[in-house]
Short mmCIF file of C-alpha atoms in Angstrom, two decimals:
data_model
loop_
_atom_site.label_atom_id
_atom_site.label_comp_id
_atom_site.label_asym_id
_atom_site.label_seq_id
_atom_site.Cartn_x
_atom_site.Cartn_y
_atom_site.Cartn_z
CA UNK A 21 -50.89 -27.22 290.79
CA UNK A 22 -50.44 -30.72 290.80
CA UNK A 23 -51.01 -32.99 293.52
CA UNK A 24 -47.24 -33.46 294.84
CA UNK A 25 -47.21 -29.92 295.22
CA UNK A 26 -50.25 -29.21 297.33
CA UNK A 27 -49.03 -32.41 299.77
CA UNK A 28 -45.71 -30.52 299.71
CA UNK A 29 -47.36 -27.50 300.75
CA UNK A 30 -49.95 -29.26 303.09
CA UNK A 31 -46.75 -31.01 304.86
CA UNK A 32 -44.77 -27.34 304.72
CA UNK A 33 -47.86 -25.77 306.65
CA UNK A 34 -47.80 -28.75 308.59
CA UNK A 35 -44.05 -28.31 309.43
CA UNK A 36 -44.68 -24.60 310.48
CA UNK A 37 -47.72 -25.62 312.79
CA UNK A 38 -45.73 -27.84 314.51
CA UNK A 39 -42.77 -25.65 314.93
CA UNK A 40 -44.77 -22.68 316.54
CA UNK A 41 -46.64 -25.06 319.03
CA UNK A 42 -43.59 -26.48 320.56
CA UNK A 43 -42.19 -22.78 320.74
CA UNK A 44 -45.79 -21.95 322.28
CA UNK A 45 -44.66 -24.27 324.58
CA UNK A 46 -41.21 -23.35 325.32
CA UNK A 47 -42.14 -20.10 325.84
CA UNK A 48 -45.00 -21.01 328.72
CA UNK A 49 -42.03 -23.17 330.35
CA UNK A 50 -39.56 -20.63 330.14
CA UNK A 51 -41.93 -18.25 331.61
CA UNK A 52 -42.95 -20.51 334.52
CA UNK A 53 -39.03 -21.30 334.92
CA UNK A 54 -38.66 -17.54 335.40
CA UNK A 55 -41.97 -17.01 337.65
CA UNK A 56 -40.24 -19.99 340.13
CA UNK A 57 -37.01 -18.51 340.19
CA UNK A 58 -38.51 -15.30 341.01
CA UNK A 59 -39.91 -16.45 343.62
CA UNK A 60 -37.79 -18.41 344.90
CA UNK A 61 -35.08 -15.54 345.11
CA UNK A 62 -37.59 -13.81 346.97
CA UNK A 63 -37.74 -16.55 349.25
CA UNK A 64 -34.10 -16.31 349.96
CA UNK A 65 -33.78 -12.52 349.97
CA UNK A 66 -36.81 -13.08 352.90
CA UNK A 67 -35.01 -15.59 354.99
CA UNK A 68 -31.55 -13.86 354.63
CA UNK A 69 -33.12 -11.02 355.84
CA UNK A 70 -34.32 -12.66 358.78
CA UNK A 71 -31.21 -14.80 359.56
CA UNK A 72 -29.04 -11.45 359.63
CA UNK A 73 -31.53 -10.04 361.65
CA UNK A 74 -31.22 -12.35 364.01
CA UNK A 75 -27.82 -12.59 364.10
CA UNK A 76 -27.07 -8.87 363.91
CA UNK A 77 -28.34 -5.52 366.04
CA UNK A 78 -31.83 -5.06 365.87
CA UNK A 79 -31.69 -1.92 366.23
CA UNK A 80 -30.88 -0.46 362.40
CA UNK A 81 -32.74 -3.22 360.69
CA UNK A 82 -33.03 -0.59 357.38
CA UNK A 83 -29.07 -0.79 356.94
CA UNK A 84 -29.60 -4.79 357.11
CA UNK A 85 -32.49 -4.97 354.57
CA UNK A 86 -30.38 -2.16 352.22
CA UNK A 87 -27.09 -4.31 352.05
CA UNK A 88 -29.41 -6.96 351.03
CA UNK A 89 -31.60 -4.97 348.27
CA UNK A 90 -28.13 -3.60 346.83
CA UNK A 91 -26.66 -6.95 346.72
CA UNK A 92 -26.08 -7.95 342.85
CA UNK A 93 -26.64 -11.66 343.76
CA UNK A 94 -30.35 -11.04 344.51
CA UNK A 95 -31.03 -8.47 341.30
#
């Protein structure tokens, strides 16, 4: 191999380093993106819950909490 080759290659490996760090890094962000927005839903499914059971009889509060659950927009 000549010299021009194995900086070629050095800058290739280099390339490919580079490349999987910043989609190590992605990936950790995307992850904490979705850990936030789970919790955050859960947030809002918790204070919806509360709100309608404030506002509605307290006396079935398992038919509240099951509208909720079986909502699409919090799934």
């Amino acid at each position: 191999m000549q010299r021009s080759d194995l900086e070629r290659n050095g800058s290739f490996t280099l390339v490919l380093k580079l490349k999987f760090k910043a989609a190590m890094a992605s990936r950790r962000v995307s992850q904490t993106i979705l850990s936030d927005s789970t919790h955050l839903l859960s947030y809002i499914r918790i204070n919806a819950i509360g709100f309608l059971l404030k506002e509605k009889d307290v006396r079935h509060p398992e038919e509240i909490t099951d509208n909720i659950t079986n909502d699409p927009v919090f799934d």
